[in-house]
Coordinates of C-alpha atoms in Angstrom, one line a residue:
M330 CA 111.1 70.9 48.1
R331 CA 108.3 70.8 45.6
V332 CA 108.5 72.1 42.0
K333 CA 105.7 72.3 39.4
C334 CA 106.6 71.0 36.0
L335 CA 104.7 72.2 32.9
F336 CA 104.7 70.2 29.7
F337 CA 103.7 71.3 26.2
A338 CA 102.9 69.5 23.0
T339 CA 104.9 66.2 22.6
Y340 CA 106.3 66.5 26.2
R341 CA 102.7 66.6 27.5
D342 CA 102.0 63.4 25.6
V343 CA 105.0 61.7 27.1
A344 CA 104.2 62.9 30.6
G345 CA 100.6 62.0 30.3
A346 CA 99.6 65.4 31.9
A347 CA 100.0 69.1 31.3
E348 CA 101.6 69.6 34.7
L349 CA 103.0 67.5 37.5
E350 CA 104.2 68.5 41.0
L351 CA 107.4 66.7 42.1
E352 CA 109.3 66.4 45.4
L353 CA 113.0 66.9 44.9
P354 CA 116.0 67.2 47.3
E355 CA 116.9 70.8 48.3
N356 CA 119.2 72.6 45.9
S357 CA 118.4 70.3 43.0
T358 CA 119.3 71.6 39.6
V359 CA 117.3 71.5 36.4
S360 CA 119.7 68.8 35.2
A361 CA 118.7 66.6 38.2
L362 CA 115.1 67.2 37.5
V363 CA 115.5 66.2 33.9
R364 CA 117.3 63.0 35.0
H365 CA 114.5 62.2 37.4
L366 CA 111.8 62.7 34.7
R367 CA 113.6 60.6 32.2
A368 CA 113.8 57.8 34.7
Q369 CA 110.2 58.2 35.7
F370 CA 108.9 58.2 32.1
A371 CA 111.4 55.4 31.0
T372 CA 111.8 57.1 27.6
S373 CA 114.2 59.1 25.7
A374 CA 111.4 61.3 24.4
L375 CA 112.6 64.0 26.8
P376 CA 116.1 64.9 25.7
T377 CA 119.0 65.2 28.2
S378 CA 119.2 69.0 27.4
P379 CA 115.7 70.3 26.8
V380 CA 114.8 73.9 26.6
V381 CA 113.4 75.0 29.9
A382 CA 112.1 78.1 31.6
V383 CA 112.1 78.5 35.4
N384 CA 109.5 80.9 36.7
Q385 CA 109.0 82.1 33.1
V386 CA 112.7 82.9 32.4
Y387 CA 114.8 80.6 30.1
A388 CA 117.2 78.7 32.3
S389 CA 120.3 76.4 31.9
L390 CA 120.7 72.9 33.1
D391 CA 122.8 74.1 36.1
T392 CA 120.1 76.4 37.4
V393 CA 119.4 75.6 41.1
L394 CA 115.8 75.2 41.8
G395 CA 113.9 76.4 44.9
D396 CA 110.8 75.3 46.6
G397 CA 107.7 76.3 44.6
D398 CA 109.5 76.9 41.4
E399 CA 107.7 76.4 38.1
V400 CA 109.7 74.6 35.4
A401 CA 108.3 74.7 31.9
F402 CA 109.6 72.1 29.3
I403 CA 109.5 73.7 25.9
P404 CA 109.6 71.2 23.0
P405 CA 111.4 72.0 19.7
V406 CA 109.2 73.5 17.1
A407 CA 109.5 73.5 13.3
G408 CA 108.1 76.1 11.0
G409 CA 107.8 76.5 7.3

């Protein structure tokens, strides 16, 4: 199955792109996607438990992904 990953701010810098399409095994979870991306980028800049939204709805790491899903990686923000 294919999923579209959207990256913002520092995550975009790590990924080197604002979006990527990836091929994953059927019934992969958000957690499996995160592991795949961390291995692909060979960096710890993407945390093991990032904030994500699947199809514009906040999701947990155990959310099962489907073909065509859009997964947005939302970096931490600080304000003041």
